[in-house]
Amino acid sequence: SGSLRYDLFSDLRTWQNRADMCLCLGTSLCGMNADRTVLIPSAKAKKGVGVGSVIVSLQQTQYDSTCQLRIYAKLDEVFSLVAKEMAMELGD
């Protein structure tokens, strides 16, 4: 599936380590380097640092048991509920 340029991989690692929370939306998390973006905030949260990771997807992932919140639903449905809770008006 290719490789990521060194400079971009370096940026990815930097942001993975800086993140206190990760929203993982609609992906299967299939074992790529970017999967650590979910794992690192989850591990930090278990140590009492940061919020952790949230996975919203219809598919089961290999990281479901590590995240702090797991929602099995369509993104449109989840964000409609979030918008309603935040008293935001959405267009059609």
CSV table of N, CA, C and O in Angstrom, one decimal:
chain,number,residue,atom,x,y,z
A,1,SER,N,0.8,-1.2,0.0
A,1,SER,CA,0.0,0.0,0.0
A,1,SER,C,0.8,1.3,0.0
A,1,SER,O,0.4,2.3,0.2
A,2,GLY,N,2.2,1.1,-0.2
A,2,GLY,CA,3.0,2.3,-0.3
A,2,GLY,C,3.6,2.7,1.0
A,2,GLY,O,3.5,2.0,2.0
A,3,SER,N,4.3,3.8,1.0
A,3,SER,CA,4.9,4.3,2.2
A,3,SER,C,4.7,5.8,2.3
A,3,SER,O,4.5,6.5,1.3
A,4,LEU,N,4.9,6.3,3.4
A,4,LEU,CA,4.7,7.8,3.7
A,4,LEU,C,6.1,8.4,3.7
A,4,LEU,O,7.1,7.9,4.2
A,5,ARG,N,6.2,9.6,3.0
A,5,ARG,CA,7.4,10.4,3.0
A,5,ARG,C,7.9,10.6,4.4
A,5,ARG,O,7.1,10.7,5.4
A,6,TYR,N,9.2,10.6,4.6
A,6,TYR,CA,9.8,10.7,5.9
A,6,TYR,C,9.3,11.9,6.6
A,6,TYR,O,9.0,11.9,7.8
A,7,ASP,N,9.3,13.1,6.0
A,7,ASP,CA,8.9,14.3,6.6
A,7,ASP,C,7.4,14.2,7.1
A,7,ASP,O,7.1,14.7,8.2
A,8,LEU,N,6.6,13.6,6.3
A,8,LEU,CA,5.2,13.5,6.7
A,8,LEU,C,5.0,12.4,7.8
A,8,LEU,O,4.2,12.6,8.8
A,9,PHE,N,5.8,11.4,7.8
A,9,PHE,CA,5.8,10.4,8.9
A,9,PHE,C,6.3,11.0,10.2
A,9,PHE,O,5.7,10.8,11.2
A,10,SER,N,7.3,11.9,10.1
A,10,SER,CA,7.8,12.6,11.3
A,10,SER,C,6.7,13.5,11.8
A,10,SER,O,6.5,13.5,13.1
A,11,ASP,N,6.0,14.2,11.0
A,11,ASP,CA,4.9,15.1,11.4
A,11,ASP,C,3.8,14.2,12.1
A,11,ASP,O,3.2,14.6,13.1
A,12,LEU,N,3.5,13.1,11.5
A,12,LEU,CA,2.5,12.2,12.0
A,12,LEU,C,2.8,11.7,13.4
A,12,LEU,O,2.0,11.8,14.4
A,13,ARG,N,4.1,11.3,13.6
A,13,ARG,CA,4.5,10.9,15.0
A,13,ARG,C,4.5,12.0,16.0
A,13,ARG,O,4.1,11.8,17.1
A,14,THR,N,4.8,13.2,15.5
A,14,THR,CA,4.8,14.4,16.4
A,14,THR,C,3.3,14.6,16.9
A,14,THR,O,3.1,14.8,18.1
A,15,TRP,N,2.4,14.6,16.0
A,15,TRP,CA,1.0,14.9,16.4
A,15,TRP,C,0.4,13.7,17.2
A,15,TRP,O,-0.4,13.9,18.0
A,16,GLN,N,0.8,12.5,16.9
A,16,GLN,CA,0.4,11.3,17.7
A,16,GLN,C,0.8,11.5,19.1
A,16,GLN,O,0.0,11.2,20.0
A,17,ASN,N,2.0,12.0,19.4
A,17,ASN,CA,2.5,12.2,20.7
A,17,ASN,C,1.9,13.4,21.4
A,17,ASN,O,1.8,13.4,22.6
A,18,ARG,N,1.5,14.4,20.7
A,18,ARG,CA,0.9,15.6,21.2
A,18,ARG,C,-0.6,15.5,21.6
A,18,ARG,O,-1.1,16.2,22.4
A,19,ALA,N,-1.3,14.6,20.9
A,19,ALA,CA,-2.7,14.5,21.0
A,19,ALA,C,-3.2,14.0,22.4
A,19,ALA,O,-2.7,13.1,22.9
A,20,ASP,N,-4.2,14.7,22.9
A,20,ASP,CA,-4.8,14.3,24.2
A,20,ASP,C,-6.1,13.5,23.9
A,20,ASP,O,-6.6,12.8,24.7
A,21,MET,N,-6.6,13.7,22.6
A,21,MET,CA,-7.9,13.0,22.2
A,21,MET,C,-7.8,12.8,20.7
A,21,MET,O,-7.2,13.6,20.0
A,22,CYS,N,-8.4,11.7,20.3
A,22,CYS,CA,-8.5,11.3,18.9
A,22,CYS,C,-9.9,10.9,18.6
A,22,CYS,O,-10.5,10.1,19.3
A,23,LEU,N,-10.5,11.6,17.6
A,23,LEU,CA,-11.8,11.2,17.0
A,23,LEU,C,-11.5,10.4,15.8
A,23,LEU,O,-11.0,10.9,14.8
A,24,CYS,N,-11.8,9.1,15.8
A,24,CYS,CA,-11.6,8.2,14.7
A,24,CYS,C,-13.0,8.0,14.0
A,24,CYS,O,-13.8,7.3,14.6
A,25,LEU,N,-13.2,8.5,12.9
A,25,LEU,CA,-14.5,8.6,12.3
A,25,LEU,C,-14.6,7.8,11.0
A,25,LEU,O,-13.9,8.1,10.0
A,26,GLY,N,-15.3,6.7,11.0
A,26,GLY,CA,-15.7,6.0,9.8
A,26,GLY,C,-14.5,5.2,9.1
A,26,GLY,O,-14.6,4.9,7.9
A,27,THR,N,-13.5,4.8,9.9
A,27,THR,CA,-12.4,4.0,9.3
A,27,THR,C,-12.4,2.6,10.0
A,27,THR,O,-12.8,2.5,11.1
A,28,SER,N,-11.8,1.7,9.2
A,28,SER,CA,-11.7,0.3,9.8
A,28,SER,C,-10.4,0.1,10.6
A,28,SER,O,-10.3,-0.9,11.2
A,29,LEU,N,-9.5,1.1,10.6
A,29,LEU,CA,-8.3,1.0,11.4
A,29,LEU,C,-7.6,-0.4,11.0
A,29,LEU,O,-7.5,-1.3,11.9
A,30,CYS,N,-7.1,-0.5,9.8
A,30,CYS,CA,-6.7,-1.8,9.3
A,30,CYS,C,-5.2,-2.0,9.5
A,30,CYS,O,-4.6,-2.7,8.6
A,31,GLY,N,-4.5,-1.4,10.5
A,31,GLY,CA,-3.1,-1.8,10.7
A,31,GLY,C,-2.1,-0.8,10.1
A,31,GLY,O,-0.9,-1.2,9.9
A,32,MET,N,-2.5,0.4,9.7
A,32,MET,CA,-1.5,1.3,9.2
A,32,MET,C,-0.8,2.1,10.3
A,32,MET,O,-1.2,2.0,11.4
A,33,ASN,N,0.2,2.8,9.9
A,33,ASN,CA,1.0,3.6,10.9
A,33,ASN,C,0.1,4.6,11.6
A,33,ASN,O,0.3,4.9,12.8
A,34,ALA,N,-0.9,5.1,10.9
A,34,ALA,CA,-1.8,6.1,11.5
A,34,ALA,C,-2.7,5.5,12.6
A,34,ALA,O,-3.2,6.3,13.4
A,35,ASP,N,-2.8,4.2,12.7
A,35,ASP,CA,-3.5,3.6,13.8
A,35,ASP,C,-3.0,4.0,15.2
A,35,ASP,O,-3.8,4.1,16.2
A,36,ARG,N,-1.7,4.4,15.3
A,36,ARG,CA,-1.2,4.8,16.6
A,36,ARG,C,-1.8,6.1,17.0
A,36,ARG,O,-1.8,6.5,18.2
A,37,THR,N,-2.4,6.8,16.1
A,37,THR,CA,-3.1,8.1,16.4
A,37,THR,C,-4.3,7.8,17.4
A,37,THR,O,-4.7,8.6,18.1
A,38,VAL,N,-4.8,6.6,17.3
A,38,VAL,CA,-5.9,6.1,18.2
A,38,VAL,C,-5.3,5.6,19.5
A,38,VAL,O,-5.7,5.8,20.6
A,39,LEU,N,-4.2,4.8,19.3
A,39,LEU,CA,-3.6,4.0,20.5
A,39,LEU,C,-3.0,4.9,21.5
A,39,LEU,O,-3.1,4.7,22.7
A,40,ILE,N,-2.2,5.9,21.0
A,40,ILE,CA,-1.4,6.7,22.0
A,40,ILE,C,-2.3,7.5,22.9
A,40,ILE,O,-2.2,7.5,24.1
A,41,PRO,N,-3.3,8.3,22.4
A,41,PRO,CA,-4.2,9.0,23.3
A,41,PRO,C,-5.0,8.1,24.3
A,41,PRO,O,-5.2,8.4,25.4
A,42,SER,N,-5.4,6.9,23.8
A,42,SER,CA,-6.0,5.9,24.6
A,42,SER,C,-5.1,5.5,25.8
A,42,SER,O,-5.6,5.4,26.9
A,43,ALA,N,-3.9,5.2,25.5
A,43,ALA,CA,-2.9,4.8,26.5
A,43,ALA,C,-2.7,5.9,27.5
A,43,ALA,O,-2.6,5.7,28.7
A,44,LYS,N,-2.6,7.2,27.0
A,44,LYS,CA,-2.4,8.3,27.9
A,44,LYS,C,-3.6,8.4,28.9
A,44,LYS,O,-3.4,8.7,30.1
A,45,ALA,N,-4.8,8.3,28.3
A,45,ALA,CA,-6.0,8.4,29.2
A,45,ALA,C,-6.0,7.4,30.3
A,45,ALA,O,-6.5,7.7,31.4
A,46,LYS,N,-5.6,6.2,30.0
A,46,LYS,CA,-5.5,5.1,31.0
A,46,LYS,C,-4.6,5.5,32.1
A,46,LYS,O,-4.7,4.9,33.2
A,47,LYS,N,-3.6,6.4,31.8
A,47,LYS,CA,-2.7,6.8,32.8
A,47,LYS,C,-3.1,8.1,33.5
A,47,LYS,O,-2.4,8.8,34.2
A,48,GLY,N,-4.4,8.6,33.1
A,48,GLY,CA,-4.9,9.8,33.7
A,48,GLY,C,-4.5,11.1,33.0
A,48,GLY,O,-4.7,12.2,33.5
A,49,VAL,N,-4.0,11.0,31.8
A,49,VAL,CA,-3.5,12.1,31.0
A,49,VAL,C,-4.4,12.2,29.7
A,49,VAL,O,-4.4,11.3,28.9
A,50,GLY,N,-5.1,13.3,29.5
A,50,GLY,CA,-5.9,13.5,28.3
A,50,GLY,C,-7.2,12.8,28.4
A,50,GLY,O,-7.6,12.2,29.4
A,51,VAL,N,-7.9,12.8,27.3
A,51,VAL,CA,-9.3,12.3,27.2
A,51,VAL,C,-9.4,10.9,26.6
A,51,VAL,O,-10.2,10.1,27.0
A,52,GLY,N,-8.5,10.6,25.7
A,52,GLY,CA,-8.5,9.3,25.0
A,52,GLY,C,-9.0,9.3,23.6
A,52,GLY,O,-8.9,10.3,22.9
A,53,SER,N,-9.5,8.2,23.2
A,53,SER,CA,-9.9,8.0,21.8
A,53,SER,C,-11.4,7.6,21.7
A,53,SER,O,-11.9,6.9,22.6
A,54,VAL,N,-12.0,8.1,20.7
A,54,VAL,CA,-13.4,7.8,20.3
A,54,VAL,C,-13.4,7.2,18.9
A,54,VAL,O,-12.9,7.8,18.0
A,55,ILE,N,-14.1,6.1,18.8
A,55,ILE,CA,-14.2,5.5,17.5
A,55,ILE,C,-15.7,5.4,17.1
A,55,ILE,O,-16.5,4.9,17.9
A,56,VAL,N,-16.0,6.1,16.0
A,56,VAL,CA,-17.4,6.0,15.4
A,56,VAL,C,-17.3,5.4,14.1
A,56,VAL,O,-16.7,5.9,13.2
A,57,SER,N,-18.0,4.2,14.0
A,57,SER,CA,-17.9,3.4,12.7
A,57,SER,C,-18.9,2.3,12.8
A,57,SER,O,-19.3,1.9,13.9
A,58,LEU,N,-19.4,1.9,11.7
A,58,LEU,CA,-20.3,0.7,11.6
A,58,LEU,C,-19.5,-0.6,11.8
A,58,LEU,O,-20.1,-1.6,12.3
A,59,GLN,N,-18.3,-0.6,11.4
A,59,GLN,CA,-17.5,-1.8,11.4
A,59,GLN,C,-16.8,-2.0,12.8
A,59,GLN,O,-16.3,-1.0,13.4
A,60,GLN,N,-16.6,-3.2,13.2
A,60,GLN,CA,-15.8,-3.5,14.3
A,60,GLN,C,-14.3,-3.3,13.9
A,60,GLN,O,-13.9,-3.5,12.8
A,61,THR,N,-13.5,-2.8,14.9
A,61,THR,CA,-12.1,-2.6,14.6
A,61,THR,C,-11.3,-3.4,15.7
A,61,THR,O,-11.8,-3.7,16.7
A,62,GLN,N,-10.0,-3.5,15.4
A,62,GLN,CA,-9.1,-4.2,16.3
A,62,GLN,C,-8.8,-3.4,17.6
A,62,GLN,O,-8.3,-3.9,18.5
A,63,TYR,N,-9.2,-2.1,17.6
A,63,TYR,CA,-8.9,-1.2,18.7
A,63,TYR,C,-10.2,-0.8,19.5
A,63,TYR,O,-10.1,0.0,20.4
A,64,ASP,N,-11.3,-1.5,19.2
A,64,ASP,CA,-12.5,-1.2,20.0
A,64,ASP,C,-12.4,-1.3,21.5
A,64,ASP,O,-12.9,-0.5,22.2
A,65,SER,N,-11.6,-2.3,21.9
A,65,SER,CA,-11.4,-2.5,23.4
A,65,SER,C,-10.5,-1.5,24.0
A,65,SER,O,-10.4,-1.4,25.2
A,66,THR,N,-9.7,-0.8,23.2
A,66,THR,CA,-8.7,0.2,23.8
A,66,THR,C,-9.2,1.6,23.9
A,66,THR,O,-8.7,2.4,24.6
A,67,CYS,N,-10.3,1.9,23.1
A,67,CYS,CA,-10.8,3.3,23.1
A,67,CYS,C,-11.6,3.6,24.4
A,67,CYS,O,-12.1,2.7,25.0
A,68,GLN,N,-11.8,4.9,24.6
A,68,GLN,CA,-12.6,5.3,25.8
A,68,GLN,C,-14.1,5.3,25.5
A,68,GLN,O,-14.9,5.2,26.4
A,69,LEU,N,-14.4,5.5,24.2
A,69,LEU,CA,-15.8,5.6,23.8
A,69,LEU,C,-15.9,4.9,22.4
A,69,LEU,O,-15.2,5.3,21.5
A,70,ARG,N,-16.9,4.0,22.2
A,70,ARG,CA,-17.1,3.3,21.0
A,70,ARG,C,-18.5,3.4,20.6
A,70,ARG,O,-19.4,3.1,21.3
A,71,ILE,N,-18.8,4.0,19.4
A,71,ILE,CA,-20.1,4.2,18.9
A,71,ILE,C,-20.3,3.4,17.6
A,71,ILE,O,-19.5,3.7,16.6
A,72,TYR,N,-21.2,2.5,17.5
A,72,TYR,CA,-21.5,1.8,16.3
A,72,TYR,C,-22.7,2.5,15.6
A,72,TYR,O,-23.9,2.2,16.0
A,73,ALA,N,-22.5,3.4,14.7
A,73,ALA,CA,-23.5,4.1,14.1
A,73,ALA,C,-23.0,4.8,12.8
A,73,ALA,O,-21.8,4.9,12.6
A,74,LYS,N,-23.9,5.3,12.0
A,74,LYS,CA,-23.6,6.1,10.9
A,74,LYS,C,-23.1,7.5,11.3
A,74,LYS,O,-23.7,8.1,12.3
A,75,LEU,N,-22.1,8.1,10.7
A,75,LEU,CA,-21.6,9.4,11.1
A,75,LEU,C,-22.7,10.5,11.0
A,75,LEU,O,-22.8,11.3,11.9
A,76,ASP,N,-23.5,10.4,10.0
A,76,ASP,CA,-24.6,11.4,9.8
A,76,ASP,C,-25.5,11.4,11.0
A,76,ASP,O,-25.9,12.4,11.5
A,77,GLU,N,-25.9,10.2,11.5
A,77,GLU,CA,-26.7,10.1,12.7
A,77,GLU,C,-26.1,10.6,13.9
A,77,GLU,O,-26.7,11.4,14.7
A,78,VAL,N,-24.8,10.3,14.1
A,78,VAL,CA,-24.1,10.7,15.3
A,78,VAL,C,-24.0,12.2,15.4
A,78,VAL,O,-24.3,12.9,16.4
A,79,PHE,N,-23.6,12.8,14.2
A,79,PHE,CA,-23.3,14.2,14.2
A,79,PHE,C,-24.6,15.0,14.2
A,79,PHE,O,-24.7,16.2,14.7
A,80,SER,N,-25.7,14.5,13.7
A,80,SER,CA,-27.0,15.1,13.9
A,80,SER,C,-27.4,15.2,15.3
A,80,SER,O,-27.9,16.2,15.8
A,81,LEU,N,-27.1,14.1,16.1
A,81,LEU,CA,-27.4,14.2,17.5
A,81,LEU,C,-26.5,15.1,18.3
A,81,LEU,O,-26.9,15.8,19.2
A,82,VAL,N,-25.2,15.2,17.9
A,82,VAL,CA,-24.3,16.1,18.5
A,82,VAL,C,-24.7,17.6,18.2
A,82,VAL,O,-24.8,18.4,19.1
A,83,ALA,N,-25.1,17.8,17.0
A,83,ALA,CA,-25.6,19.2,16.6
A,83,ALA,C,-26.8,19.6,17.4
A,83,ALA,O,-27.0,20.7,17.9
A,84,LYS,N,-27.7,18.6,17.5
A,84,LYS,CA,-29.0,18.9,18.3
A,84,LYS,C,-28.6,19.2,19.8
A,84,LYS,O,-29.2,20.1,20.4
A,85,GLU,N,-27.7,18.4,20.3
A,85,GLU,CA,-27.3,18.6,21.7
A,85,GLU,C,-26.7,20.0,21.9
A,85,GLU,O,-26.8,20.6,22.9
A,86,MET,N,-26.0,20.5,20.9
A,86,MET,CA,-25.3,21.7,20.9
A,86,MET,C,-26.2,22.9,20.4
A,86,MET,O,-25.7,24.0,20.3
A,87,ALA,N,-27.5,22.6,20.2
A,87,ALA,CA,-28.4,23.6,19.7
A,87,ALA,C,-28.0,24.2,18.4
A,87,ALA,O,-28.2,25.4,18.2
A,88,MET,N,-27.4,23.4,17.5
A,88,MET,CA,-27.0,23.9,16.2
A,88,MET,C,-28.1,23.6,15.2
A,88,MET,O,-28.7,22.5,15.2
A,89,GLU,N,-28.3,24.5,14.3
A,89,GLU,CA,-29.3,24.2,13.2
A,89,GLU,C,-28.5,23.7,12.0
A,89,GLU,O,-27.5,24.3,11.6
A,90,LEU,N,-29.0,22.6,11.4
A,90,LEU,CA,-28.4,22.1,10.2
A,90,LEU,C,-29.2,22.3,9.0
A,90,LEU,O,-30.5,22.2,9.1
A,91,GLY,N,-28.6,22.4,7.9
A,91,GLY,CA,-29.4,22.5,6.6
A,91,GLY,C,-29.8,21.2,6.2
A,91,GLY,O,-29.4,20.1,6.8
A,92,ASP,N,-30.6,21.1,5.1
A,92,ASP,CA,-31.0,19.8,4.6
A,92,ASP,C,-30.0,19.1,4.0
A,92,ASP,O,-29.2,18.6,3.6
